[in-house]
Amino acid sequence: MARGKRIQKPEVETSAMGIRQRRRLCVDQVVSDLCLGDYEQALLRINKELEGMPDHAEVMALLELKNIVVRLRLKGEAQRTFGPTRQSDALPNPFTLEMLDVVQKVLRCRNHYEVLRVSHHATYSEVKRAYHKLALRLHPDKNRSPGAEQAFRRISQAADCLTDCQKRTEYNMATAVGDCQGQGNEVNEEEQADLDSEHRRPYQAANQRMPQRQSLYQTEQLVIGVLAALVFLFITMHYIAAAPAYSFTQTRTHSFRRVSQTHQITYYLDPKSLAKYTEQQLVKLESEVEQVYISDLKQNCKQERTLRETLLLRARQGNNRKLLQHASQMPTPACQALLQLGKSGSSTPLLLENRSLREPDHLNQD
């Protein structure tokens, strides 16, 4: 009889361990639903798990989590604090509805442009400005809501892609042709898996742990990565602290409208700092404004021409008339804006570049 009991004991422990793992997986999935704003699905998971649960402590933990989900679904005050959970480690940090709302908007986006909330023709400076604005609200030191770390990585990936000419051209080409539809689904699945495994790391047996050399090497890489992240954060905060002197769009701080004399470019200044400028400083500032504006236009025009020529080449090689028509009718607003500046201004280098910009117009005739 004693031997029979010893054989049944591991089976009971194995079944109990399986139940605990299933309940932990349920809690992780509920937290993932919170990150995506799917409160109904989160409540369905909790109610299903509560059926037939005998453990009082686990029942109280799920009821505590359910109470937070119900309060979040009511959409109360934006600055009202939720969490942390006392009965479990599902939500270890306190957060506000405003913090969670920013995370949900980022994680629900389908492409890089939606993540940063910029148009497909956004300039380099506009992408950087949008990234810095979101980074201040999603940085782990400022935002403690669930999913904030994944959202911060998402905006970093989007900014890295859209500020690199080659990466942005390839991304736009894949999006236009439709090759990235399956790839986007894979990214969403990977992000969902990251959200599910954010809170707990599974136990590893001694024979499954990595060797000591590999562990030391990864520790070195981790230290280097942390130092690089600190340097990047310092540079980013220094860049954000220095407020720009002008803006190409009207904002609350930059509301005074001015037009440059040479190329008639509209820009906005801070009314409070306008009195500090002398006439010579204003002339120098207008020159800088025109240089930055034209530089952004040239960068965008180069991307438009590269994308258009690549699509035309693919259409001709594959004998795809639909793609050829799409590429021929593709608008190039940055190149057209450069042509208008060349016609209205008197800058010889700009006119010379405009002659090469007329090449895409001849492709329409093909």
XYZ file of C-alpha atoms in Angstrom:
366
model
C 0.000 0.000 0.000
C 2.877 2.347 0.791
C 4.381 1.788 -2.606
C 1.042 2.509 -4.289
C 0.768 5.847 -2.518
C 4.281 6.830 -3.577
C 3.384 6.191 -7.228
C 0.217 8.333 -7.054
C 1.866 11.336 -5.361
C 3.875 12.581 -8.409
C 0.730 12.312 -10.548
C -1.164 14.578 -8.148
C 1.699 17.073 -8.072
C 1.903 17.022 -11.887
C -1.819 17.718 -12.265
C -1.653 20.521 -9.679
C 1.321 22.048 -11.518
C -0.622 21.884 -14.788
C -3.578 23.686 -13.202
C -1.295 26.441 -11.864
C 0.359 26.891 -15.252
C -3.053 27.119 -16.931
C -4.203 29.754 -14.456
C -0.994 31.735 -14.893
C -1.495 31.589 -18.654
C -5.039 32.902 -18.171
C -3.765 35.857 -16.113
C -1.127 36.647 -18.774
C -3.786 36.554 -21.499
C -6.034 38.876 -19.480
C -3.175 41.375 -19.124
C -2.546 41.106 -22.896
C -6.225 41.900 -23.537
C -5.880 44.985 -21.307
C -2.908 46.171 -23.372
C -5.012 45.948 -26.538
C -8.152 47.443 -24.955
C -10.234 44.240 -25.339
C -11.978 44.420 -21.958
C -14.849 42.124 -22.963
C -12.476 39.299 -23.855
C -10.597 39.810 -20.581
C -13.826 39.512 -18.567
C -14.834 36.351 -20.464
C -11.480 34.742 -19.630
C -11.798 35.633 -15.938
C -15.392 34.395 -15.649
C -14.511 31.124 -17.370
C -11.547 30.557 -15.042
C -13.624 31.335 -11.942
C -15.992 28.429 -12.676
C -15.171 25.548 -10.374
C -12.079 27.129 -8.786
C -11.754 25.782 -5.216
C -8.720 27.779 -4.040
C -9.863 30.856 -2.082
C -6.604 32.795 -2.610
C -6.710 32.371 -6.393
C -10.398 33.305 -6.472
C -9.617 36.544 -4.626
C -6.733 37.277 -7.008
C -8.958 36.885 -10.080
C -11.752 38.934 -8.499
C -9.269 41.723 -7.774
C -8.116 41.663 -11.399
C -11.740 41.579 -12.594
C -12.541 44.662 -10.501
C -9.717 46.584 -12.216
C -10.933 45.476 -15.680
C -14.483 46.626 -14.916
C -13.254 50.017 -13.693
C -11.103 50.426 -16.816
C -14.053 49.611 -19.052
C -16.093 52.416 -17.477
C -13.524 54.982 -18.759
C -13.409 57.218 -15.699
C -11.019 60.059 -14.992
C -7.820 60.022 -17.042
C -5.598 60.659 -13.989
C -7.271 58.055 -11.775
C -4.777 55.433 -10.537
C -5.294 51.695 -11.041
C -3.323 48.911 -9.386
C -1.119 47.462 -8.232
C -2.734 44.091 -7.549
C -2.225 42.909 -3.967
C -3.335 39.285 -4.380
C -1.122 38.504 -7.413
C 1.672 39.927 -9.567
C -0.547 40.461 -12.628
C -0.280 44.276 -12.427
C 2.772 45.016 -10.257
C 2.865 48.787 -10.851
C 0.261 51.553 -10.462
C -0.814 53.328 -13.649
C -3.403 55.776 -14.928
C -5.994 55.455 -17.681
C -4.084 58.050 -19.706
C -0.913 55.915 -19.626
C -2.783 52.783 -20.716
C -4.617 54.653 -23.478
C -1.319 55.665 -25.141
C -0.093 52.056 -24.994
C -3.320 50.710 -26.505
C -3.248 53.173 -29.403
C 0.315 52.173 -30.314
C -0.177 48.413 -30.037
C -3.346 48.501 -32.158
C -1.618 50.234 -35.090
C -1.070 48.367 -38.367
C 1.999 50.138 -39.777
C 4.842 52.463 -38.821
C 3.041 55.604 -40.012
C 0.048 54.906 -37.766
C 2.362 54.163 -34.829
C 4.033 57.593 -35.028
C 0.798 59.308 -36.248
C 2.452 60.906 -39.273
C 1.528 60.973 -42.955
C 3.255 58.937 -45.660
C 4.977 62.120 -46.861
C 6.261 63.176 -43.422
C 9.725 64.730 -43.428
C 12.702 63.523 -41.414
C 12.239 66.259 -38.816
C 8.504 65.528 -38.494
C 9.179 61.823 -37.870
C 11.803 62.661 -35.247
C 9.475 65.154 -33.571
C 6.635 62.608 -33.450
C 8.948 59.946 -32.006
C 10.250 62.231 -29.259
C 6.712 63.229 -28.348
C 5.622 59.593 -27.925
C 8.899 58.543 -26.271
C 8.267 61.002 -23.432
C 4.904 59.344 -22.735
C 5.945 55.704 -23.240
C 9.373 55.532 -21.629
C 9.395 52.843 -18.881
C 10.471 55.446 -16.320
C 7.372 57.567 -17.074
C 4.766 54.954 -18.080
C 4.259 51.966 -15.727
C 1.144 50.554 -17.381
C 1.131 46.985 -18.781
C 2.496 46.773 -22.314
C 4.429 50.052 -22.096
C 7.742 48.338 -22.805
C 6.389 46.720 -25.996
C 4.863 50.029 -27.123
C 8.183 51.820 -26.563
C 9.991 49.202 -28.676
C 7.316 49.594 -31.359
C 7.799 53.355 -31.750
C 11.588 52.883 -31.727
C 11.352 50.382 -34.590
C 9.026 52.705 -36.517
C 11.337 55.714 -36.085
C 14.397 53.662 -37.030
C 12.708 52.544 -40.257
C 11.184 55.881 -41.322
C 14.335 57.951 -40.672
C 16.521 55.666 -42.806
C 16.159 56.336 -46.542
C 16.853 52.782 -47.685
C 14.700 51.104 -45.036
C 11.822 53.506 -45.653
C 11.950 52.943 -49.421
C 11.869 49.170 -49.018
C 9.057 49.431 -46.452
C 6.972 51.713 -48.709
C 7.567 49.425 -51.688
C 6.495 46.345 -49.757
C 3.425 48.149 -48.439
C 2.431 49.425 -51.901
C 2.803 46.044 -53.636
C 1.190 44.140 -50.757
C 4.067 41.846 -49.822
C 4.069 42.923 -46.207
C 0.527 41.746 -45.409
C 1.667 38.396 -44.097
C 4.694 39.959 -42.439
C 2.464 42.327 -40.464
C 0.485 39.378 -39.127
C 3.709 37.718 -37.978
C 4.759 40.873 -36.152
C 1.414 41.092 -34.396
C 1.693 37.442 -33.308
C 5.207 38.030 -31.979
C 4.064 41.102 -30.054
C 1.132 39.123 -28.642
C 3.539 36.393 -27.504
C 5.760 39.045 -25.884
C 2.762 40.421 -24.010
C 1.804 36.930 -22.824
C 5.299 36.186 -21.507
C 6.042 39.635 -20.096
C 5.252 38.899 -16.477
C 6.700 35.429 -15.814
C 9.708 33.449 -16.926
C 9.237 29.653 -16.940
C 11.395 27.556 -14.614
C 14.412 25.858 -16.208
C 15.884 22.631 -14.846
C 19.597 22.476 -13.999
C 20.388 20.386 -17.070
C 18.672 22.952 -19.324
C 20.490 26.037 -18.106
C 23.078 27.714 -20.307
C 26.799 27.163 -19.686
C 28.694 29.643 -17.535
C 30.773 31.032 -20.435
C 27.698 31.725 -22.490
C 26.068 33.352 -19.463
C 29.097 35.612 -18.911
C 29.159 36.552 -22.595
C 25.478 37.472 -22.528
C 26.076 39.467 -19.332
C 28.778 41.452 -21.139
C 26.442 42.117 -24.041
C 23.729 43.176 -21.620
C 26.044 45.661 -19.889
C 27.106 47.117 -23.255
C 23.468 47.385 -24.315
C 22.496 49.152 -21.076
C 25.354 51.655 -21.452
C 24.388 52.336 -25.069
C 20.755 52.826 -24.007
C 21.802 55.297 -21.294
C 23.888 57.295 -23.773
C 21.001 57.316 -26.254
C 18.584 58.399 -23.522
C 20.900 61.230 -22.453
C 21.252 62.482 -26.032
C 17.493 62.199 -26.572
C 16.629 64.148 -23.426
C 19.206 66.799 -24.313
C 17.697 67.137 -27.778
C 14.170 67.363 -26.369
C 15.202 69.956 -23.774
C 16.436 72.299 -26.510
C 13.180 73.697 -27.894
C 13.247 74.544 -31.639
C 13.300 78.215 -32.568
C 10.753 77.755 -35.369
C 8.182 75.317 -36.716
C 6.693 74.632 -40.141
C 3.294 73.959 -38.565
C 1.336 76.206 -36.215
C 1.408 75.076 -32.589
C 0.478 76.540 -29.227
C 4.006 77.831 -28.649
C 4.813 78.732 -32.270
C 1.807 80.753 -33.373
C 3.297 83.846 -35.066
C 3.243 83.334 -38.859
C 6.100 84.559 -41.084
C 7.010 84.058 -44.747
C 10.580 83.931 -46.033
C 11.474 86.539 -48.636
C 13.468 84.385 -51.074
C 11.283 81.282 -51.567
C 8.076 82.379 -49.799
C 8.215 79.516 -47.260
C 5.746 79.781 -44.388
C 7.065 79.162 -40.877
C 5.998 80.002 -37.320
C 7.837 81.590 -34.391
C 7.212 81.940 -30.683
C 5.699 85.408 -30.103
C 7.550 85.711 -26.784
C 10.977 85.200 -28.362
C 10.276 87.287 -31.475
C 11.291 90.553 -29.794
C 14.731 89.142 -28.974
C 15.717 88.814 -32.647
C 17.503 91.600 -34.481
C 17.141 92.170 -38.219
C 20.395 90.346 -38.955
C 19.336 87.410 -36.774
C 15.989 87.200 -38.568
C 17.748 87.129 -41.942
C 20.031 84.359 -40.695
C 17.052 82.478 -39.270
C 15.159 82.714 -42.578
C 18.185 81.344 -44.398
C 18.309 78.396 -42.003
C 14.554 77.810 -42.400
C 14.848 77.682 -46.192
C 17.853 75.358 -46.067
C 16.107 72.904 -43.718
C 12.853 73.025 -45.692
C 14.565 72.447 -49.044
C 16.765 69.708 -47.557
C 13.690 67.845 -46.308
C 12.015 68.228 -49.695
C 15.077 66.862 -51.471
C 15.196 63.867 -49.126
C 11.524 63.095 -49.662
C 11.806 63.626 -53.414
C 14.707 61.187 -53.575
C 12.624 58.578 -51.759
C 9.657 59.175 -54.069
C 11.782 58.800 -57.199
C 13.508 55.660 -55.888
C 10.192 54.041 -55.005
C 8.668 54.988 -58.346
C 11.602 53.730 -60.409
C 11.726 50.465 -58.428
C 8.026 49.818 -58.988
C 8.353 50.611 -62.701
C 11.267 48.201 -63.012
C 9.366 45.429 -61.253
C 6.280 46.057 -63.382
C 8.255 45.891 -66.636
C 10.174 42.781 -65.603
C 6.997 40.986 -64.534
C 4.831 42.445 -67.351
C 2.373 43.694 -64.720
C 0.178 46.364 -66.341
C -1.736 47.122 -63.150
C 1.457 47.801 -61.229
C 2.854 49.803 -64.162
C -0.247 52.016 -64.178
C -0.062 52.412 -60.394
C 3.601 53.441 -60.528
C 3.067 55.831 -63.477
C 0.248 57.648 -61.676
C 2.012 57.727 -58.308
C 2.079 61.319 -56.989
C 5.384 62.975 -56.115
C 4.397 65.984 -53.992
C 7.918 66.673 -52.718
C 9.366 66.787 -56.242
C 6.539 69.050 -57.403
C 7.144 71.362 -54.453
C 10.835 71.554 -55.384
C 9.899 72.440 -58.959
C 7.625 75.233 -57.743
C 10.403 76.591 -55.523
C 12.806 76.490 -58.466
C 10.382 78.408 -60.686
C 9.633 81.069 -58.085
C 13.165 81.491 -56.727
C 16.468 82.579 -58.194
C 18.737 79.853 -56.819
C 20.754 78.304 -59.632
C 21.680 75.021 -57.824
C 18.015 74.370 -57.118
C 17.110 74.872 -60.770
C 19.834 72.445 -61.840
C 18.425 69.785 -59.551
C 14.936 70.430 -60.846
C 16.035 69.395 -64.343
C 16.801 65.916 -63.060
C 13.498 65.857 -61.199
C 11.603 66.046 -64.492
C 12.768 62.540 -65.382
C 9.849 60.786 -63.625
C 7.417 62.812 -65.792
C 8.859 61.176 -68.931
C 8.156 57.772 -67.405
C 4.438 58.517 -67.487
C 4.589 58.581 -71.277
C 6.014 55.037 -71.326
